[in-house]
Coordinates of C-alpha atoms and ligand atoms in Angstrom, one line a residue:
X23 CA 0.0 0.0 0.0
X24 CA 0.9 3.1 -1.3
X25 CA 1.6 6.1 1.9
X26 CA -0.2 9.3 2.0
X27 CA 0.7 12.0 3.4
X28 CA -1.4 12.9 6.5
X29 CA -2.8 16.5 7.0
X30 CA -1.0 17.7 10.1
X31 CA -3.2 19.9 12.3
X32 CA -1.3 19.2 15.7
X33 CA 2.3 20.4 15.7
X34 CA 3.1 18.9 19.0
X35 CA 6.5 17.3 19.7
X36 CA 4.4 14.1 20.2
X37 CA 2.4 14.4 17.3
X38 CA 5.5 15.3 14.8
X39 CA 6.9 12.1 16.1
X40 CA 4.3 9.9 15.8
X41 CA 4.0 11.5 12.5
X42 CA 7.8 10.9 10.9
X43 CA 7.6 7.7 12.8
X44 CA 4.6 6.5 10.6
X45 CA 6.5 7.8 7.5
X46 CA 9.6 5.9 8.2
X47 CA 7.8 2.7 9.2
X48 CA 5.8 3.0 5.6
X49 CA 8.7 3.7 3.6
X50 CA 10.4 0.2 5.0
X51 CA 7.0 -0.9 4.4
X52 CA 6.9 -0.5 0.4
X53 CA 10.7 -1.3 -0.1
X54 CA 10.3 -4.9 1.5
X55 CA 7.7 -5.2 -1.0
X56 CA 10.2 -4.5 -3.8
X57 CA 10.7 -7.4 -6.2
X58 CA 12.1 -5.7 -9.7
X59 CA 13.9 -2.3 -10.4
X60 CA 10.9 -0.9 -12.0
X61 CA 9.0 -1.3 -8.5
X62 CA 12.0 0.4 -6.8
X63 CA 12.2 3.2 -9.1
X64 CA 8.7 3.7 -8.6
X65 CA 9.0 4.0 -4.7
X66 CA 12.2 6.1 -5.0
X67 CA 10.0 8.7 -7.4
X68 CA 6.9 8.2 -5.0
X69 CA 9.3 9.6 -2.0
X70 CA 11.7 11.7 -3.6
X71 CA 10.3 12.9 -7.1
X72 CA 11.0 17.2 -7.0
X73 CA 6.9 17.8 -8.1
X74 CA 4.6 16.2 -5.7
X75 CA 6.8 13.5 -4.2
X76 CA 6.1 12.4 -0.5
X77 CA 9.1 14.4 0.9
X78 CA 7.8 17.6 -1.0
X79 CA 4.4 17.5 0.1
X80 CA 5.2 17.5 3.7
X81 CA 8.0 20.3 2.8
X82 CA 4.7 21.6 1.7
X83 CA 3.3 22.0 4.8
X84 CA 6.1 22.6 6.7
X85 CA 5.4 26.2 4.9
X86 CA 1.9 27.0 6.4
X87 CA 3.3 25.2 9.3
X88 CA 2.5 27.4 13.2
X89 CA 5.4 29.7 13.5
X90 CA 6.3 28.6 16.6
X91 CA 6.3 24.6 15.2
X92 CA 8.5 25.2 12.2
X93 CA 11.8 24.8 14.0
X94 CA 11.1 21.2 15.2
X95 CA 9.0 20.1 11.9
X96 CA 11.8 21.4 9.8
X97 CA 14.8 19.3 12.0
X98 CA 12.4 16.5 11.4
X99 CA 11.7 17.1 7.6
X100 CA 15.7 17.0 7.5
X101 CA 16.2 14.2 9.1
X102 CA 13.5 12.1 7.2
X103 CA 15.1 13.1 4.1
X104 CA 18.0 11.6 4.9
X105 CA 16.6 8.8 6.3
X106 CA 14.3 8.3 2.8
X107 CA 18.0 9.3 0.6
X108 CA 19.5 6.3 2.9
X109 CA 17.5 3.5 3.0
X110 CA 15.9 3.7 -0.5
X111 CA 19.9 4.0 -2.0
X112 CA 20.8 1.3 0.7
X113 CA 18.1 -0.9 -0.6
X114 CA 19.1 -0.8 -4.2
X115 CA 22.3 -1.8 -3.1
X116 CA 21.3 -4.6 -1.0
X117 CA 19.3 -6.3 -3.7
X118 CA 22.1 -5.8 -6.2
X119 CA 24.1 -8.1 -3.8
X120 CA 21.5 -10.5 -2.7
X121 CA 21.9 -13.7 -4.4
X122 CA 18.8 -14.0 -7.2
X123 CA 17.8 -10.0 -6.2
X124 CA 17.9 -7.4 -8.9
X125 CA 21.3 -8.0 -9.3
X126 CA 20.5 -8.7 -13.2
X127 CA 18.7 -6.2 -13.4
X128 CA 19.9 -3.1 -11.9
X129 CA 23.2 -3.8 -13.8
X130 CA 27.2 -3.9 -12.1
X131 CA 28.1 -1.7 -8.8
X132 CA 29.4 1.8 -9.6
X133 CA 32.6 1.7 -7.2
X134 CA 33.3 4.9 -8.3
X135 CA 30.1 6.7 -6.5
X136 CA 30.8 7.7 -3.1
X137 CA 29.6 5.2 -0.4
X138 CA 26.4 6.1 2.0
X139 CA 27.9 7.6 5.7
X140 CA 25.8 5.4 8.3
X141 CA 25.7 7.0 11.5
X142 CA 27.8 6.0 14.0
X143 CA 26.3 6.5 17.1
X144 CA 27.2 8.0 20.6
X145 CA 27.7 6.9 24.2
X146 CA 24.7 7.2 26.2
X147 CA 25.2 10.0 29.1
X148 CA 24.5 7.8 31.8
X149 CA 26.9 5.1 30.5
X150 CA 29.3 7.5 30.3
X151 CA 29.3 8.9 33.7
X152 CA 28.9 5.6 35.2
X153 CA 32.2 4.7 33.0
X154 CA 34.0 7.9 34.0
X155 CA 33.4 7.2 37.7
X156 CA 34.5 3.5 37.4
X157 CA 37.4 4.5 36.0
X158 CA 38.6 7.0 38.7
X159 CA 38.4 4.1 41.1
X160 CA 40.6 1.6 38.5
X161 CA 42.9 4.3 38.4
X162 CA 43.3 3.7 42.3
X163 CA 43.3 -0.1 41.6
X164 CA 39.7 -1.2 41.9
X165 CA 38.4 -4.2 39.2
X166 CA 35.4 -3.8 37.6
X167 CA 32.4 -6.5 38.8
X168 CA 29.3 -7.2 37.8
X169 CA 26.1 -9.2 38.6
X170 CA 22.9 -10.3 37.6
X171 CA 19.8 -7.8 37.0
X172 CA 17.6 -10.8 37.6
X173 CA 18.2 -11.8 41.5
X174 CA 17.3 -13.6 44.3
X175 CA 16.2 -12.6 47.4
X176 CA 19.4 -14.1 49.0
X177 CA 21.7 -12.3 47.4
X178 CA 19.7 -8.5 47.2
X179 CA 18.1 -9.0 50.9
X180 CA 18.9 -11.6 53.1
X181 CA 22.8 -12.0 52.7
X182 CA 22.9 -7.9 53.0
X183 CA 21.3 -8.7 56.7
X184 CA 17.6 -7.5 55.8
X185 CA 15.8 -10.1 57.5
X186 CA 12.4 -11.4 55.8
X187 CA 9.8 -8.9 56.8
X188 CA 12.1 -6.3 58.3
X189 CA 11.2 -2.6 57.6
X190 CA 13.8 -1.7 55.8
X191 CA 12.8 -4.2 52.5
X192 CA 10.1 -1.2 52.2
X193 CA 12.0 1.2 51.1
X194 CA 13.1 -1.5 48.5
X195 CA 10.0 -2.5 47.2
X196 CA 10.3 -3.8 43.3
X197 CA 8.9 -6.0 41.1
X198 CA 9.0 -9.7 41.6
X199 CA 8.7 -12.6 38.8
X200 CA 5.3 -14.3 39.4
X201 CA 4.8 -17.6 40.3
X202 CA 6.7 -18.9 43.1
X203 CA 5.0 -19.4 45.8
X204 CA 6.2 -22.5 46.1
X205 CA 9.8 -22.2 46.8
X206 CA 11.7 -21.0 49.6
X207 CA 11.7 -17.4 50.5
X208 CA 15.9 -17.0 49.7
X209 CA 14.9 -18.8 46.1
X210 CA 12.1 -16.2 44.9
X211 CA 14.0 -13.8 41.6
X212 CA 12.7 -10.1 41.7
X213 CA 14.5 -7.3 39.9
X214 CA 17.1 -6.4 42.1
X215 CA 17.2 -3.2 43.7
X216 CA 20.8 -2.2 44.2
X217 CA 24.1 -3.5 42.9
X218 CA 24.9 -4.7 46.5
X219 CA 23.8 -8.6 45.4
X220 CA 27.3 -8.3 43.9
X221 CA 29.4 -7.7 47.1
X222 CA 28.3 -10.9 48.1
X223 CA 28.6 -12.8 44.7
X224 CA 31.9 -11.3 44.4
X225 CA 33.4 -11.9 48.3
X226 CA 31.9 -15.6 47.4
X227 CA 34.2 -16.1 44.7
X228 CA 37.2 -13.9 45.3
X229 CA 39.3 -14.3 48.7
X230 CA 40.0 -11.1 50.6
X231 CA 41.5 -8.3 49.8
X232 CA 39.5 -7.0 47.4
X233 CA 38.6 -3.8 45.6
X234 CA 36.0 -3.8 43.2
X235 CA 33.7 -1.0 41.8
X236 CA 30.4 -2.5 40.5
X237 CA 27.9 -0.5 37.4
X238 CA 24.5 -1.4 36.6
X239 CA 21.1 -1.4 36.2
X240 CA 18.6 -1.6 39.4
X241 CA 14.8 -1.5 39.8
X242 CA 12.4 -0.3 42.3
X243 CA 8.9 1.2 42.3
X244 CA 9.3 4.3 42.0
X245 CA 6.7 6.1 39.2
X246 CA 8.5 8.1 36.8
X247 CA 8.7 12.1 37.2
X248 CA 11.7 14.4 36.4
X249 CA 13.7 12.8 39.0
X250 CA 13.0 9.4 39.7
X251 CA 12.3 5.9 37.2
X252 CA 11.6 2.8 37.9
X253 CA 14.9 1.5 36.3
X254 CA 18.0 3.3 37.0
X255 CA 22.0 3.1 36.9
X256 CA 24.0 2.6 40.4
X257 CA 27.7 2.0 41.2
X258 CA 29.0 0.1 44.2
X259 CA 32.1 0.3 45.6
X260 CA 33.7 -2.4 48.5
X261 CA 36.8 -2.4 50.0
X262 CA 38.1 -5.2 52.1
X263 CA 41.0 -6.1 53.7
X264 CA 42.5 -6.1 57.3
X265 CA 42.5 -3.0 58.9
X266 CA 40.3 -1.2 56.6
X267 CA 38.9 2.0 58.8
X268 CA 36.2 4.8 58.4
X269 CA 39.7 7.0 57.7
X270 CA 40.0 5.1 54.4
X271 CA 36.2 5.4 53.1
X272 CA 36.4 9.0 53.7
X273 CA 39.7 9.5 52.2
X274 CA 39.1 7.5 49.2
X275 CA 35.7 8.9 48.6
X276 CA 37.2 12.5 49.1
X277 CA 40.1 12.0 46.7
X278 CA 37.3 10.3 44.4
X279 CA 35.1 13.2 44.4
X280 CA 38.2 16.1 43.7
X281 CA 39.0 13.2 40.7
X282 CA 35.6 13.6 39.4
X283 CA 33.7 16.9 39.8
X284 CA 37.0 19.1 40.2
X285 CA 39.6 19.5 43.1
X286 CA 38.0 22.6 44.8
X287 CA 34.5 20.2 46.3
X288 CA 34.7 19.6 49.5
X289 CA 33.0 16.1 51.0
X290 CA 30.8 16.3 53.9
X291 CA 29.6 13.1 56.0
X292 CA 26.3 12.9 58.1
X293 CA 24.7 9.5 59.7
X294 CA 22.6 7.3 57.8
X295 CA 21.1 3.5 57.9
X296 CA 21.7 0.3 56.1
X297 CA 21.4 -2.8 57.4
X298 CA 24.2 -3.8 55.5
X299 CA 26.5 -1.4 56.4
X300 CA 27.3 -0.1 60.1
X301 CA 28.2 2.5 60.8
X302 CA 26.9 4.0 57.6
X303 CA 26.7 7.7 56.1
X304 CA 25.1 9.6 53.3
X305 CA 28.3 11.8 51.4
X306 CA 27.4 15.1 50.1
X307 CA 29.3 17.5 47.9
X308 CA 30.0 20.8 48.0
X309 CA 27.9 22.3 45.4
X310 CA 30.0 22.0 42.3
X311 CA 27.1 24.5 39.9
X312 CA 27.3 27.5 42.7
X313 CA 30.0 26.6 44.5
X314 CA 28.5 25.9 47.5
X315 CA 27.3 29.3 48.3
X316 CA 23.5 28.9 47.9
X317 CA 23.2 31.3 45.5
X318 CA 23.4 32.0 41.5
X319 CA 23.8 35.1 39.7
X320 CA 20.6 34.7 38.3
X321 CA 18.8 33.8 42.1
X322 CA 18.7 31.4 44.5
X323 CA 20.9 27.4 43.4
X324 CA 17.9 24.8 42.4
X325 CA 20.4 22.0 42.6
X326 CA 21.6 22.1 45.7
X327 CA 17.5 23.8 47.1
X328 CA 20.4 26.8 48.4
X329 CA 21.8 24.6 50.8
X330 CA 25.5 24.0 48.9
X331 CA 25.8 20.7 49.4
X332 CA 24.2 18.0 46.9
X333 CA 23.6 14.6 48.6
X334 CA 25.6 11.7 46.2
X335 CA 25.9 8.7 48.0
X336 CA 25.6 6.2 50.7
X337 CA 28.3 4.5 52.5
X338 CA 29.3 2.5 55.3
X339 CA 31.4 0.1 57.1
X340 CA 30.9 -3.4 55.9
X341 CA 28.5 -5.0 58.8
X342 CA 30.0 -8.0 60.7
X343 CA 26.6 -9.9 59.6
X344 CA 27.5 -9.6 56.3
X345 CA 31.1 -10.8 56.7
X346 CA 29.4 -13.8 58.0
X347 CA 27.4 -15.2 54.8
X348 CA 31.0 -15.4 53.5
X349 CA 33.2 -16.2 56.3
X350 CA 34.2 -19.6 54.7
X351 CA 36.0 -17.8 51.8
X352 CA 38.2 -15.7 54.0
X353 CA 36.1 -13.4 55.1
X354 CA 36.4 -13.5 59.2
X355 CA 34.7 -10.7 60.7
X356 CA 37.2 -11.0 63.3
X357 CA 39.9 -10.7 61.2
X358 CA 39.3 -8.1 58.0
X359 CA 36.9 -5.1 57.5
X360 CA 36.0 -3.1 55.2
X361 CA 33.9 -0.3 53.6
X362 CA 31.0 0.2 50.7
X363 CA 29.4 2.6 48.7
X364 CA 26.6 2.9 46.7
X365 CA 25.4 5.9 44.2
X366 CA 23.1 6.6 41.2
X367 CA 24.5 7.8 38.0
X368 CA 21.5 9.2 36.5
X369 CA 21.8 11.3 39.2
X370 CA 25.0 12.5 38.7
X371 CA 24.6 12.9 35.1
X372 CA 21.7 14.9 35.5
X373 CA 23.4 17.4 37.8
X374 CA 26.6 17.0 35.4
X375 CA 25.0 18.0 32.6
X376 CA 22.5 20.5 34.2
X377 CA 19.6 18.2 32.6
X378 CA 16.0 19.3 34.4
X379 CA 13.9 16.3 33.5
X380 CA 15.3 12.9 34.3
X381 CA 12.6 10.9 31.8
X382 CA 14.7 12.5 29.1
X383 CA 17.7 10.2 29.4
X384 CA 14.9 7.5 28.4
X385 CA 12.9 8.6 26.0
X386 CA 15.2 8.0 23.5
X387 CA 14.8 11.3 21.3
X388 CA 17.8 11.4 19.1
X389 CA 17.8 15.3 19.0
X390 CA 18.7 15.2 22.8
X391 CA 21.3 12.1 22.9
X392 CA 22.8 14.0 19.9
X393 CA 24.5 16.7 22.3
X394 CA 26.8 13.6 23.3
X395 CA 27.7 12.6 19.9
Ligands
LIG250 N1 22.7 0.0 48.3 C1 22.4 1.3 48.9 C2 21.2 1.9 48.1 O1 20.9 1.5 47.0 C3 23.5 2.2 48.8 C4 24.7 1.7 49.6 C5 25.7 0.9 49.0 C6 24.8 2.1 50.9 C7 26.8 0.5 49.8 C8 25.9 1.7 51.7 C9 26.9 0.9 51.1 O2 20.5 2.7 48.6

């Protein structure tokens, strides 16, 4: 079926999506239909012919087009036309290759014409903060670990010394895999909620000491606004070894923070709870977009709500309980200690990047993830 060109009467960013979208998905549409070069000459004039072609007629109405819309509709027009240029060259070629395509047909490969530029992509801003971080600790002589997104409630509750039914699972709460009532509490999967699990998995397999920093993906339910989402980004950090103290977490967090946001933040420690950590503290920053002063030339610091200080992490000394799910590998409370923490990079991207809505990191709208290409 042949596309038509839909009269546009909403300009919304939604709308223009859904619109393009459509368009693309249409266009793939009639070339997988494609079975001679007369039918793909007809396509290519359908889309691109100068007088009434698809891409003219919405060029059309990109001219009677609000005011106020024709910014976005034209960096969509442009980016459709491309897109149409691309996969309707990219197709000829493909069949020319295929065995029993068009190859007869369309003749022998011009390998003098220039070739089509796909493009490359970019790293995501969360990945790359989580992978900057990680990489300040390395530097200090921290391994990279990771862990299952799918996890038992051993590993993500029980082993990190929340009890069944103690309070503290609440502020946890995530989604569980359905169906299994039947097995032991320790055996259910649910979508873990930090990357803790992986202290454990990791003491389990590796003998003290050990220094790992941990990125990925956690759940809880939390509904999406501009600063929360039911799937984020963490990374962990544990330390073990004998005579770890509260000295070395602070120093090493200290000297990680001047690595990462600049050497002029200051750190700032104030008590917290875990149950897996004891004692355990929340880390801020000083302010690192006013300085810490509260204020911005143009009024009062949203970031820090004019405090100065932006709250990063949580931390702790590893708990003795702990130790003791793992004591058979080497890990005698008795005889080493050590320290964790735990933060979000979404977090720290969005204050990075001075980002206002987190939902934007997921929507997946290339016009924003372009700014890190
Ligand atoms: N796992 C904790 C959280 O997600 C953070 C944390 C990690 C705290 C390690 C202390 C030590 O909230």
């Amino acid at each position: 079926m042949a596309y038509t060109v839909p009269k546009l009467t909403d300009y919304s960013a939604e709308s223009l999506l859904k619109t393009f979208g459509h368009a693309k998905l249409a266009l793939r549409d009639e070339l997988h239909e494609v079975t001679s070069e007369s039918e793909w000459k007809a396509v290519r004039d359908r889309w691109m012919a100068r007088k009434n072609g698809v891409l003219t007629q919405i060029n059309d109405q990109l001219r009677t087009a609000p005011k106020d819309a024709k910014r976005d509709f034209g960096q969509y027009l442009n980016e459709l036309k491309q897109y149409v240029s691309q996969e309707i060259e990219g197709w000829n070629r493909f069949v020319e290759n295929a065995p029993g395509g068009l190859a007869g047909s369309l003749g022998s490969v011009d390998i003098s014409l220039p070739g089509i530029r796909r493009p490359i992509g970019a790293e995501h801003p969360i990945l790359k903060t989580s992978r900057e971080m990680c990489a300040v600790f390395q530097r200090l002589g921290y391994s990279i670990a990771e862990g299952p997104v799918i996890e038992t409630d051993y590993y993500n509750f029980e082993a990190l010394n929340f009890p069944p039914n103690h309070p503290a699972r609440d502020t946890q709460d995530t989604l569980f895999i359905a169906g299994q009532s039947s097995k032991p509490q320790r055996e259910r999967l649910l979508l873990r909620t930090h990357t803790s699990p992986v202290q454990i998995r990791t003491m389990e397999k590796i003998r003290p000491p050990i220094r790992i920093v941990i990125p990925g993906t956690v759940h809880r339910n939390d509904p999406p606004d501009a600063s929360h989402s039911p799937m984020f980004h963490q990374i962990e950090g544990l330390a073990v070894d004998t005579n770890i103290t509260f000295g070395d977490l602070k120093g090493t967090l200290d000297h990680a923070m001047k690595e990462f946001f600049g050497s002029s933040v200051k750190t700032s420690f104030r008590p917290s709870f875990f149950p897996f950590t004891e004692p355990s503290a929340e880390m801020f920053v000083s302010c690192f977009i006013c300085g810490g002063s509260g204020r911005r030339e143009s009024g009062p610091c949203r970031p820090c709500k004019q405090t100065g200080w932006i709250e990063i992490l949580g931390c702790g000394m590893v708990d003795p309980n702990v130790f003791e799910f793992v004591k058979d590998n080497g890990y005698d409370p008795r005889k080493v200690s050590g320290f964790a923490f735990g933060m979000g990079a979404d977090r720290i991207a969005l204050l990075k990047y001075g980002v206002d809505d987190l939902q934007l990191f997921f929507n997946g709208d290339v016009r924003f993830l372009q700014q890190w290409a």
